[in-house]
Coordinates of C-alpha atoms and ligand atoms in Angstrom, one line a residue:
X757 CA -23.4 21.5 102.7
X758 CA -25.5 24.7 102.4
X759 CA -29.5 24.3 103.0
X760 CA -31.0 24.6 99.6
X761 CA -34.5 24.4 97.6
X762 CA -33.7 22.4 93.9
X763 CA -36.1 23.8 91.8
X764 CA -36.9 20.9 89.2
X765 CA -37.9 21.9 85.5
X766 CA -38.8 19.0 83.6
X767 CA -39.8 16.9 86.7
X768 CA -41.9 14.1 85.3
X769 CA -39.4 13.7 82.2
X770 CA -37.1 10.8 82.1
X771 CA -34.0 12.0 82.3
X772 CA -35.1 13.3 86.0
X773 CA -36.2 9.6 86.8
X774 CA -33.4 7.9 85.2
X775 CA -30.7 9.8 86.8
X776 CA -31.5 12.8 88.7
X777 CA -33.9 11.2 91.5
X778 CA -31.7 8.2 92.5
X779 CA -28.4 10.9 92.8
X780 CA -30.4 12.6 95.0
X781 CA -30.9 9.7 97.1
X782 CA -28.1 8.1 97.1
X783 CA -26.4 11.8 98.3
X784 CA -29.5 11.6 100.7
X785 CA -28.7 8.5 102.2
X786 CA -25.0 8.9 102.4
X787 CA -25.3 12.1 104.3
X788 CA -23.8 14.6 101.5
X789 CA -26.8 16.7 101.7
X790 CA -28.1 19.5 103.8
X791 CA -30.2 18.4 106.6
X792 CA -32.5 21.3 105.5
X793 CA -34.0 20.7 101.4
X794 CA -36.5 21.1 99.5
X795 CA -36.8 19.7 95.9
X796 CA -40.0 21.2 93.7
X797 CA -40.8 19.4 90.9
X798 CA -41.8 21.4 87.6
X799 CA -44.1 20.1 84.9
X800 CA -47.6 20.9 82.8
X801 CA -49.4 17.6 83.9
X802 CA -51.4 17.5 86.8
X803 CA -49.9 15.8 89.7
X804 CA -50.5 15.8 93.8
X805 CA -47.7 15.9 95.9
X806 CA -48.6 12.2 96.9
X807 CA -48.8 11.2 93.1
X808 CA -45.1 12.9 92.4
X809 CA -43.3 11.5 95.6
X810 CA -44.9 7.7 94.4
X811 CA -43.7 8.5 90.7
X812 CA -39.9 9.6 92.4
X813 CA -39.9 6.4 94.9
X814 CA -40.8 4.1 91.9
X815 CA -37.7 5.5 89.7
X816 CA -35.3 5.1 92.9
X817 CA -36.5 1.3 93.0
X818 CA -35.9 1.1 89.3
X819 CA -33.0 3.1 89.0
X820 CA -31.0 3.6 92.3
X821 CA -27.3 1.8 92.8
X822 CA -29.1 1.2 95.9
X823 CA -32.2 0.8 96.7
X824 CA -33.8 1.4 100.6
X825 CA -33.0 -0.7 103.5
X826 CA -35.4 0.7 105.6
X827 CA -39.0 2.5 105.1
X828 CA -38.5 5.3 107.1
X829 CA -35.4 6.4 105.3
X830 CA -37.2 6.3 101.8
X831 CA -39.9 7.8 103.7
X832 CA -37.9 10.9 105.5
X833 CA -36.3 11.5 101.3
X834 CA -40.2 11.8 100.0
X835 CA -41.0 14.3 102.7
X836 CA -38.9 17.0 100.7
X837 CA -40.6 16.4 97.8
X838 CA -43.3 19.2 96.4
X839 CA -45.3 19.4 92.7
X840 CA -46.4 22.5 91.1
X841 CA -47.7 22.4 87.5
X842 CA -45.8 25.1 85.5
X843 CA -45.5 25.8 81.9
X844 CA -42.2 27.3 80.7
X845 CA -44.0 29.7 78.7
X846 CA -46.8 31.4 81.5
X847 CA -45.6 34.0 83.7
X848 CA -47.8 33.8 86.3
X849 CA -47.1 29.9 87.1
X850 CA -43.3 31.6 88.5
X851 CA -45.2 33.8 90.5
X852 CA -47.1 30.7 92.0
X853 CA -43.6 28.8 92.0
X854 CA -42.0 31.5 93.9
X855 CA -45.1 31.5 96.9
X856 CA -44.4 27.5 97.3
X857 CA -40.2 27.8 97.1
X858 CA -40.8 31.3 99.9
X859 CA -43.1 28.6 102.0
X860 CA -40.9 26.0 102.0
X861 CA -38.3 27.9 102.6
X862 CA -39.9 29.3 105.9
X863 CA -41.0 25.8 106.8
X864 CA -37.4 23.9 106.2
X865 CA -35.6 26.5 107.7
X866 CA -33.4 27.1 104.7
X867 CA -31.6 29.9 103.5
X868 CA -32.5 31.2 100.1
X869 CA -30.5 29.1 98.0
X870 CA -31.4 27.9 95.2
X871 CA -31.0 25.8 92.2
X872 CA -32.3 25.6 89.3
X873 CA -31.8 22.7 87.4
X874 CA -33.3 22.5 83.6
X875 CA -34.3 18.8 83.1
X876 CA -35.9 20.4 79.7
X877 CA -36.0 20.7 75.8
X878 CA -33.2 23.2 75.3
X879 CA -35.7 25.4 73.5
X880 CA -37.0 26.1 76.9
X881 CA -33.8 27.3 78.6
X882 CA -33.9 30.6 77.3
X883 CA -37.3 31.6 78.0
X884 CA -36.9 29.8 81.8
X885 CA -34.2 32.0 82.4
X886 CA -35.8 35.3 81.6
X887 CA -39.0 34.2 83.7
X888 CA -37.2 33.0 86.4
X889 CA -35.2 36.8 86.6
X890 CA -39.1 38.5 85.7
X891 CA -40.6 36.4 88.3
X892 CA -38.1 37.3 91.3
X893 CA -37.3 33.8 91.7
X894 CA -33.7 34.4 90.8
X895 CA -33.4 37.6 93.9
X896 CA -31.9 35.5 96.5
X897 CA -30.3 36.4 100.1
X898 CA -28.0 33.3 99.1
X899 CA -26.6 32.0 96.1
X900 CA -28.8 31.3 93.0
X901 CA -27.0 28.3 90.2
X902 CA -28.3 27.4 86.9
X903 CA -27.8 23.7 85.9
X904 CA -28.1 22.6 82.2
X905 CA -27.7 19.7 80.0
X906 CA -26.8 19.5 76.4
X907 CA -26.9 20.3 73.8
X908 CA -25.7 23.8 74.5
X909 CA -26.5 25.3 70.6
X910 CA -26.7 23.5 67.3
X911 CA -24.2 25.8 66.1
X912 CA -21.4 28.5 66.9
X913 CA -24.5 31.2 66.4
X914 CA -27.2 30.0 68.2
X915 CA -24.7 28.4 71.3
X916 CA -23.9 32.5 71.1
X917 CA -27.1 33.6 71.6
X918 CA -28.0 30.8 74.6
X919 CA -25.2 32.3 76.6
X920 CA -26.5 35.7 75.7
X921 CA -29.2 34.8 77.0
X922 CA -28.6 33.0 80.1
X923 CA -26.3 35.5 80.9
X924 CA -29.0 38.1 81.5
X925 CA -30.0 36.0 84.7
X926 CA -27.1 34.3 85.7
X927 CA -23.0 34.7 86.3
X928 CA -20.9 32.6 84.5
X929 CA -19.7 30.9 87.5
X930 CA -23.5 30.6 88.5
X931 CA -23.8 28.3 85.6
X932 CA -23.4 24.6 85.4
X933 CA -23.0 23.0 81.8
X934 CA -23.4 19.4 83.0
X935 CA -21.5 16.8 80.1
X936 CA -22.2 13.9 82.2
X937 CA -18.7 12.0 80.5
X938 CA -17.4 14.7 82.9
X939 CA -18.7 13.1 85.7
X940 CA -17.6 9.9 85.3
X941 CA -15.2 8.0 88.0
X942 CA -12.4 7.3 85.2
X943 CA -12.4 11.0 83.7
X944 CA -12.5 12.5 87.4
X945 CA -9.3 10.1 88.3
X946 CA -6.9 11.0 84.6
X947 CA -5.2 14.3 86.8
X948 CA -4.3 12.1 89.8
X949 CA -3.2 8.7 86.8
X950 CA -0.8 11.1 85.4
X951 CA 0.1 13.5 88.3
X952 CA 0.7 10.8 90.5
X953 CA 2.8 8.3 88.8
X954 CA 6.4 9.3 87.5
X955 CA 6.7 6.8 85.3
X956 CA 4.1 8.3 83.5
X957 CA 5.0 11.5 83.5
X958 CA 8.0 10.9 82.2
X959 CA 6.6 9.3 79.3
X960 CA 3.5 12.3 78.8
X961 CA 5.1 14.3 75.8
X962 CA 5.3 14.5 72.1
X963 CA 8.7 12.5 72.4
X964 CA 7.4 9.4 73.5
X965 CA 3.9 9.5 72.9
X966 CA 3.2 8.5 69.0
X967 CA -0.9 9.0 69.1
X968 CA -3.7 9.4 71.5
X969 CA -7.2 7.8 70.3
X970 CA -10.2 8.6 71.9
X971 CA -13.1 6.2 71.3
X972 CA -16.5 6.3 72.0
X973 CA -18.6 3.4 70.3
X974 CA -21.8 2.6 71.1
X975 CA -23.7 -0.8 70.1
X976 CA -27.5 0.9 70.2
X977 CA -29.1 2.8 68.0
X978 CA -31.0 5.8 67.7
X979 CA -33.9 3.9 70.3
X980 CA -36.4 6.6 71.1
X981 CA -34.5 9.2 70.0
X982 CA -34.7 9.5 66.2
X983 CA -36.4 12.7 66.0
X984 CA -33.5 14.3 68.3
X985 CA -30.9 12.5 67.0
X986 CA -31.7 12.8 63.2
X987 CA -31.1 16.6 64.0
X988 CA -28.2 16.4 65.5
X989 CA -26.5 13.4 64.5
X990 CA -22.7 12.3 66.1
X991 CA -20.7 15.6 65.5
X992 CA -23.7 17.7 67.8
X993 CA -24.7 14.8 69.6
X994 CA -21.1 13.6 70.8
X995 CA -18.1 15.2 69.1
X996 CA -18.3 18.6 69.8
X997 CA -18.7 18.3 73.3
X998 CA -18.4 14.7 75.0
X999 CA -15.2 14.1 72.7
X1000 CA -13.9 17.3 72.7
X1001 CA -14.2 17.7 76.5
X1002 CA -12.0 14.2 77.0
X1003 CA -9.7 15.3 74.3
X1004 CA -9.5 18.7 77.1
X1005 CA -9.5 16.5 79.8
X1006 CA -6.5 13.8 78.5
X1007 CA -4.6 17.4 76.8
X1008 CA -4.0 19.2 80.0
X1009 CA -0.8 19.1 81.6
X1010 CA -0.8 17.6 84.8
X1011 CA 0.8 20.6 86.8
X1012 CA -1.9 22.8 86.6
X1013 CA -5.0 20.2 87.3
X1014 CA -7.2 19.9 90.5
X1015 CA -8.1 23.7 90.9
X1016 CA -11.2 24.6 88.8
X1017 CA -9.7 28.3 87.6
X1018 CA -6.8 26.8 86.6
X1019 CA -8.9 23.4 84.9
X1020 CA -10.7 25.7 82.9
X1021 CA -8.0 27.8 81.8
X1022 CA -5.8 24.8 80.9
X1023 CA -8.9 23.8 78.8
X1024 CA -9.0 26.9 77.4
X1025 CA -5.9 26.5 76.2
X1026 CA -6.0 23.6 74.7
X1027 CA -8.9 24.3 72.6
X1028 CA -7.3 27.6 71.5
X1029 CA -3.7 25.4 70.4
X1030 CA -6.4 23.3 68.2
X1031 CA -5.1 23.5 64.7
X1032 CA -8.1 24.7 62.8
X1033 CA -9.3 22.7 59.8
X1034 CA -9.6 24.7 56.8
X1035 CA -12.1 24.0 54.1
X1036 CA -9.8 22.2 52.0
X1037 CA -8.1 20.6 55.2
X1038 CA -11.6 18.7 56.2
X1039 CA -12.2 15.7 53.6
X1040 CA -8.5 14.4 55.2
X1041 CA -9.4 14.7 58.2
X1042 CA -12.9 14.0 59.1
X1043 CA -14.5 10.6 58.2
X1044 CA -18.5 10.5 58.1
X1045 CA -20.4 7.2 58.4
X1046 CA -24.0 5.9 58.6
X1047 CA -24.9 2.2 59.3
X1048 CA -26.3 0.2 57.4
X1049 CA -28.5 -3.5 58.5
X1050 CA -25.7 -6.1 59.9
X1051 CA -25.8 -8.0 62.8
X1052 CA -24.6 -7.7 66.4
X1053 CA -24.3 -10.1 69.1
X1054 CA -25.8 -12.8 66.4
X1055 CA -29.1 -10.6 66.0
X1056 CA -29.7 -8.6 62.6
X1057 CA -29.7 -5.2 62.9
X1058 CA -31.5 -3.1 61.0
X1059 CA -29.7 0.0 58.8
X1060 CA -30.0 3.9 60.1
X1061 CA -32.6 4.3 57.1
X1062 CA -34.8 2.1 58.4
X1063 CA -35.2 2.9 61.8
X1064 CA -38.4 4.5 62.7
X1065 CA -38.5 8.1 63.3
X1066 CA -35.4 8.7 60.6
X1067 CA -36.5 10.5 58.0
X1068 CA -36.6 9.2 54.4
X1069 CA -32.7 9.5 52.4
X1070 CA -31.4 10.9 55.7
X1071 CA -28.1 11.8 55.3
X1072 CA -27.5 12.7 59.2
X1073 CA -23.7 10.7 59.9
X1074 CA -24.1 8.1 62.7
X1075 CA -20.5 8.0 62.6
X1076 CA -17.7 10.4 62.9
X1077 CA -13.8 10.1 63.3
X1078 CA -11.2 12.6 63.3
X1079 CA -7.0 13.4 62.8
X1080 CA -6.7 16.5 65.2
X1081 CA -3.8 18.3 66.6
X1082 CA -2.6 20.2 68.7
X1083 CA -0.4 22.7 68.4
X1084 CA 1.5 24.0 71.8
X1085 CA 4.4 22.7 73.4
X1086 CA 3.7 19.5 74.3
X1087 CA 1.3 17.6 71.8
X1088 CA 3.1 19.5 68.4
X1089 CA 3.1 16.4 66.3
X1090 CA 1.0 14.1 68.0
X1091 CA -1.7 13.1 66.2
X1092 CA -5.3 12.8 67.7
X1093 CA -7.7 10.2 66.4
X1094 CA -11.7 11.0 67.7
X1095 CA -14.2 8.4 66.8
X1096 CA -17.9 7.8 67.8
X1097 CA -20.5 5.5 66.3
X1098 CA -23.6 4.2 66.9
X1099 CA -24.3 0.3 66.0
X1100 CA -20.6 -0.9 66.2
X1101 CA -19.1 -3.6 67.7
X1102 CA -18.5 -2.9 70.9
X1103 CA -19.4 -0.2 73.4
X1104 CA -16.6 1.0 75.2
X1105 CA -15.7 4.7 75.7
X1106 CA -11.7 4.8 76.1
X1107 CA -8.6 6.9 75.7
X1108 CA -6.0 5.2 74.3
X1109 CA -2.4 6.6 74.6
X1110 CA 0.5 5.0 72.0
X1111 CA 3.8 5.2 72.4
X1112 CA 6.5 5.3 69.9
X1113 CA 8.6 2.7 68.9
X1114 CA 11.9 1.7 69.7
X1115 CA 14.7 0.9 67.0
X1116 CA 15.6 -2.3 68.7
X1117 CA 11.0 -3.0 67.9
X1118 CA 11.0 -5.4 65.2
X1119 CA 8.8 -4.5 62.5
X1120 CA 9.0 -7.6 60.9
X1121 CA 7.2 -9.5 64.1
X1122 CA 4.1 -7.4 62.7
X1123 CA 3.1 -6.4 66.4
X1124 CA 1.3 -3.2 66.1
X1125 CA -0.3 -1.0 68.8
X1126 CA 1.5 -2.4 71.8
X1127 CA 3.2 0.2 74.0
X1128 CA 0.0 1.3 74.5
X1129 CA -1.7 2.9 78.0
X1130 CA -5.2 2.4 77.5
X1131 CA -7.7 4.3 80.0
X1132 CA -11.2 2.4 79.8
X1133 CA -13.5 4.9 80.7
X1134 CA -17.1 3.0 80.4
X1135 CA -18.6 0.5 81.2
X1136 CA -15.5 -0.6 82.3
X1137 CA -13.3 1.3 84.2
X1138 CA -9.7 0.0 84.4
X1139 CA -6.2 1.1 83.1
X1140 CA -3.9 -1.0 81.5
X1141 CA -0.5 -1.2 80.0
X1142 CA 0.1 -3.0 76.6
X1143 CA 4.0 -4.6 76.7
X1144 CA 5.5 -7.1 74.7
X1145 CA 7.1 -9.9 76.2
X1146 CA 8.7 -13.0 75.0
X1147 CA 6.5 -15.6 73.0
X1148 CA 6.9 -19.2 74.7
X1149 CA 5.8 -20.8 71.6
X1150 CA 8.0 -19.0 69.9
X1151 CA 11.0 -17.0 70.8
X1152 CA 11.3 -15.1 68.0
X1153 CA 7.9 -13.0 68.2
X1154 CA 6.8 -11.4 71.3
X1155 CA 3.7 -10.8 72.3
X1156 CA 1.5 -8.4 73.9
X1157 CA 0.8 -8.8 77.8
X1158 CA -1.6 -6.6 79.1
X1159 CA -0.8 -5.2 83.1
X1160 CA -3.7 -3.8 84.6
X1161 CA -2.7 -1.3 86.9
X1162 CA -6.3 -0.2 88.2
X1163 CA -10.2 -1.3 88.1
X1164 CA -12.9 0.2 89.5
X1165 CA -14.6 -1.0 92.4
X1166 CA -18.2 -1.9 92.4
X1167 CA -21.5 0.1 92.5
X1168 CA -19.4 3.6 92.5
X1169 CA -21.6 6.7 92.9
X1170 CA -22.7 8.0 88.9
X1171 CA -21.6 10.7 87.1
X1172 CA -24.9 12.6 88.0
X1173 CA -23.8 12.3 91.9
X1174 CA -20.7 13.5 91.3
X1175 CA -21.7 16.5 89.3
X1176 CA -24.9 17.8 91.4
X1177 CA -23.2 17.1 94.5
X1178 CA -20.3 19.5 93.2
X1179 CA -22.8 21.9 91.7
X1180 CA -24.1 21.8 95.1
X1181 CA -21.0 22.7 96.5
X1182 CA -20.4 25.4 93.7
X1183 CA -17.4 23.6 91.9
X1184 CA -17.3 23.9 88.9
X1185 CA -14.0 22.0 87.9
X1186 CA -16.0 19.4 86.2
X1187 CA -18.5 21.4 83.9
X1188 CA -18.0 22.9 80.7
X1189 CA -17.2 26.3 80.4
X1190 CA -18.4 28.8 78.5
X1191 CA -15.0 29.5 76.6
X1192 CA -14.7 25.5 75.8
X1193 CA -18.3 25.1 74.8
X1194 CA -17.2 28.5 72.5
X1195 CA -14.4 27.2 71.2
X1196 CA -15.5 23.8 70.6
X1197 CA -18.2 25.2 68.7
X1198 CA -15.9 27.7 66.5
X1199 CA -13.8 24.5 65.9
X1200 CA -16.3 22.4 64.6
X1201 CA -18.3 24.5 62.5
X1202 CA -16.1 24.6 59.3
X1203 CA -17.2 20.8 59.1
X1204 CA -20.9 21.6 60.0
X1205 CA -20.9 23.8 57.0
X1206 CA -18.7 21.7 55.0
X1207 CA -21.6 19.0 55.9
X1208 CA -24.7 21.6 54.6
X1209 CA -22.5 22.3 51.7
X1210 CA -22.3 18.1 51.0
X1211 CA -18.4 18.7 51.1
X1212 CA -18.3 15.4 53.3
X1213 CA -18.6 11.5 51.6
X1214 CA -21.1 9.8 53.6
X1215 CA -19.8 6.5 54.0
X1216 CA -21.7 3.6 55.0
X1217 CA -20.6 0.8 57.5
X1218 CA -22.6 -2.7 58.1
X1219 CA -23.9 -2.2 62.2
X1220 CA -21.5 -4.7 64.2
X1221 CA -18.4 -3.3 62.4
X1222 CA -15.8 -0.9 63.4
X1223 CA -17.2 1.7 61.3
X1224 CA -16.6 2.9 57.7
X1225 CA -13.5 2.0 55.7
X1226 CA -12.1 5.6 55.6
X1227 CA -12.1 5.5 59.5
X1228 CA -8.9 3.0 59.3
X1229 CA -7.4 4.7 55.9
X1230 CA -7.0 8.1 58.4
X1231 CA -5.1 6.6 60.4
X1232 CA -3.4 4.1 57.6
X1233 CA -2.3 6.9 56.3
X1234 CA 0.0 8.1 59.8
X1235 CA 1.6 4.4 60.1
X1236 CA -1.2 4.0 62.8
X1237 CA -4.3 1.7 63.5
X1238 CA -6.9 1.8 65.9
X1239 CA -5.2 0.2 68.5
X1240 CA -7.7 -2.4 69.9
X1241 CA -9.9 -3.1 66.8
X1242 CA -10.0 -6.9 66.1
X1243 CA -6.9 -7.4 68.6
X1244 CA -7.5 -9.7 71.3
X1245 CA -4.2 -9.1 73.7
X1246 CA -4.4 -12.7 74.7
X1247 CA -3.9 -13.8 70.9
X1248 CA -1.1 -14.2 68.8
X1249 CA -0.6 -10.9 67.4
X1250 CA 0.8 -12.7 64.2
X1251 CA -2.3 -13.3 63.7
X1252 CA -4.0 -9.9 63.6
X1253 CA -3.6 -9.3 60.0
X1254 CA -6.3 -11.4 59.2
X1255 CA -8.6 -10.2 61.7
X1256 CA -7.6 -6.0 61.2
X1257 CA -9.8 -6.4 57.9
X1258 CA -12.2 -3.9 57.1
X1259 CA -15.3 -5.0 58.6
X1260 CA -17.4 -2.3 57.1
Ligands
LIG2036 P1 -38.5 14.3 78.5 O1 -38.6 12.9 79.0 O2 -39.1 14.6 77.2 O3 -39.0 15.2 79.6 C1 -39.3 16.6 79.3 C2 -39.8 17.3 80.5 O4 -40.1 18.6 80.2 C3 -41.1 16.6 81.1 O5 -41.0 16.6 82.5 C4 -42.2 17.6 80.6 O6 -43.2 17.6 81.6 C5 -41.4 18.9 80.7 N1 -42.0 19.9 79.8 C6 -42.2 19.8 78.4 N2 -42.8 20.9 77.9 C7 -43.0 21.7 79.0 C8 -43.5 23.0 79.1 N3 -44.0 23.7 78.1 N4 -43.6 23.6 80.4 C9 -43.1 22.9 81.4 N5 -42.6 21.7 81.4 C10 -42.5 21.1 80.2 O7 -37.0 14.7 78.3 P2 -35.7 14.2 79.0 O8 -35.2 13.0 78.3 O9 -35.9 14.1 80.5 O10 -34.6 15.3 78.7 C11 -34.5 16.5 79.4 C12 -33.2 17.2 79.0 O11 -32.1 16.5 79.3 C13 -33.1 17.5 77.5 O12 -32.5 18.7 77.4 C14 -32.2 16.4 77.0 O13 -31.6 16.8 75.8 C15 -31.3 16.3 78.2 N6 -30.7 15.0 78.3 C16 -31.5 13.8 78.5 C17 -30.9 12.6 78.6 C18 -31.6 11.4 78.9 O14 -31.0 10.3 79.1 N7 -33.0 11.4 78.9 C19 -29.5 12.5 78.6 C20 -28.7 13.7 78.4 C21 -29.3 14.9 78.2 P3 -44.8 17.7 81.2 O15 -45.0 16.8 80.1 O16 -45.5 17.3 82.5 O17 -45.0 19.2 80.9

């Protein structure tokens, strides 16, 4: 690992508490990192260097997989640790920034390599880039990276003119689009599920698989987040790039995976064989909801409406699923179902791959979605195959058995370990690239506009449902159901008819 200063922007923020301080100690205390840092926190409010190291031990005791055995480790992390107040917008703080990074640099011994990592409002990124190139910050005798989080644009156009931007201080391959969903352990492991198991890959085409579902439901609401989120809503806030990174990620064909050129270009790709929606194509295929009060877990939940911070007749979806396909080689034909909500029933991110029926299947047992690989991505993380087997009870039904092939071990390192530690090392493999964020947005903004243009029901779904009616008739429509909705594999399938009921 190469001696490095992390340059912090937005380091009293929560997303640098939450996640981006305890990675950096857990890479600490499991020896990934240089023995020579230096991490200089960025932020308007007035802190000491004490004050900042106390506010980054707290959120590694709050946060942290693990938390310290021993003082003098915790201790030796802090030491690395520097504040400087800096606003975005004033020149002259970047000069002062660049004195402290030179110093530090001197006194660490490290090389000038640096990383910038933008823990900020995306409004800022633009204007931090530019200052960090005016300022000399970016003129390095090493390497210089960019990190940044979503959202990368609201749109096609202004996602254009962010790259434009950061492009006038950084090289694409300097430039690290972190989607944590990238990071996690289950998405990092789909090449080596389908490259290293035959039986799979036998099975990975348009001949035997009948649909791929890729799910993302989430049981909270908006929280603190209404202002963002009643912006942005599920298609910028998930869809066009969490989902449509996992539909990459699931899509490319197992050959070509594990090297980052050949990761990207595969994605490439795949977004490129997307079959475009066309204005008249969209109301089939896209399905819009927003909750309204239910209950979950027992507890009444209050609708979208009412939650404060959502603006009054807000018609922002909370909701969104999808038919998509692909049209190369190996996916022509196979549908894809995309769906995120907030407030539903469960939270579970999954892929779910189906596979197509036999003759000898009976119909007339009713057992749907069996034959089905399902990939659980979070918070559990396990694989499993779906098969029918004989029912004791009664030998003319089967029913569905469920083989788990793979669960996760225990307190496994975060997606924000994984990714900073391999921006660290300058791979890229698990980042969005600029063609897929370009792409994604050119996909999706025939429905954005279709949305502005009120081309798009609004549906409305109770909170503890599945989601809106329409989400089932998309697939209905196919032969298909979402395949683990109201179907417990340890009941009797035969029953299922009364619990796949609209819940919404
Ligand atoms: P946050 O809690 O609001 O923190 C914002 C940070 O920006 C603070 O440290 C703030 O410090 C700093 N800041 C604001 N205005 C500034 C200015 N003019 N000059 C210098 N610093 C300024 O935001 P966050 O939740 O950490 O999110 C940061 C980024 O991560 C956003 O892009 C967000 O979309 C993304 N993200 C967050 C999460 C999450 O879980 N939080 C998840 C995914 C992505 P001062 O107030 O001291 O200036």
């Amino acid at each position: 690992m190469d001696s490095m200063s992390f340059i912090l922007f937005g380091a009293t923020g929560d997303l640098a508490k939450r996640k981006i301080y305890p990675a950096l100690y857990n890479l600490f205390i499991e020896g990934k990192l240089s023995p020579s840092f230096s991490v200089i926190g960025l932020g308007r409010r007035e802190l000491t260097d004490e004050a900042f190291q106390n506010s980054v031990k707290q959120s590694i005791h709050t946060f942290s997989r693990n938390t310290p055995d021993h003082q003098d480790t915790m201790t030796a992390f802090l030491n690395v640790f520097r504040y400087c107040v800096l606003n975005v917008n004033q020149i002259g703080d970047y000069y002062k920034l660049l004195e402290v990074v030179n110093q530090r640099e001197q006194e660490l011994n490290i090389v000038e390599n640096r990383m910038f990592y933008l823990s900020v409002s995306p409004e800022f990124f633009d204007v931090i880039v530019l200052n960090i190139k005016e300022s000399g910050l970016g003129t390095t005798q090493g390497w210089k990276r960019l990190i940044i989080e979503k959202p990368f644009g609201r749109d096609l156009l202004s996602a254009q003119e962010l790259n434009e931007n950061l492009s006038q201080a950084f090289l694409e391959e300097e430039i690290f689009r972190i989607d944590h969903f990238l990071g996690k352990p289950m998405v990092q492991n789909l090449d080596v599920i389908e490259s290293s198991n035959p039986m799979l890959q036998t099975l990975w085409d348009n001949h035997q698989i009948s649909n791929i579902q890729i799910i993302a439901d989430e049981t909270v609401g908006v929280e603190e987040r209404a202002g963002y989120y009643d912006q942005a809503g599920a298609l910028r806030d998930m869809f066009q790039n969490h989902m449509l990174q996992l539909l990459m990620m699931i899509a490319i064909q197992v050959s070509n995976k594990g090297v980052a050129g050949d990761v990207r270009a595969n994605k490439k790709a795949i977004m490129e064989s997307l079959r475009p929606l066309q204005e008249e194509d969209i109301i089939h295929n896209v399905v819009l909801g927003q909750y309204i009060a239910g209950e979950l877990n027992g507890n009444p939940v209050i609708g979208y409406a009412d939650e404060q911070g959502v603006s009054a007749n807000s018609r922002i979806e909370t909701f969104m699923a999808a038919r998509l396909w692909i049209d190369d080689y190996f996916w022509n034909k196979v549908p894809i179902y995309i769906r995120t909500g907030k407030r539903l029933k469960e939270k579970a991110t999954r892929i779910v791959i189906e596979f197509k029926e036999t003759l000898t299947e009976s119909k007339k047992n009713k057992i749907n979605s069996n034959k089905i690989l399902v990939i659980d991505i979070s918070p559990n993380e396990e694989v499993y195959i779906q098969i029918n087997s004989n029912n004791p009870q009664n030998h003319v039904a089967s029913i569905p058995e469920r083989m788990n092939c793979y669960s996760n071990e225990k307190n496994m390192p975060e997606a924000y370990e994984k990714l900073i530690l391999d921006a660290l090392c300058g791979d890229a493999t698990f980042f969005a690239h600029w063609d897929e964020v370009e792409l994604s947005w050119k996909w999706v903004q025939p429905i954005l506009n279709a949305i502005d243009n009120n081309l798009i029901p609004l549906e409305t779904y109770e909170a503890g449902s599945y989601g809106p009616k329409g989400s089932y008739q998309l697939l209905e429509v196919d032969g298909h159901r979402w395949a683990l909705d109201a179907f417990d594999v340890n009941q009797n399938p035969t029953t299922s008819d009364k619990e796949y009921s609209y819940n919404g």
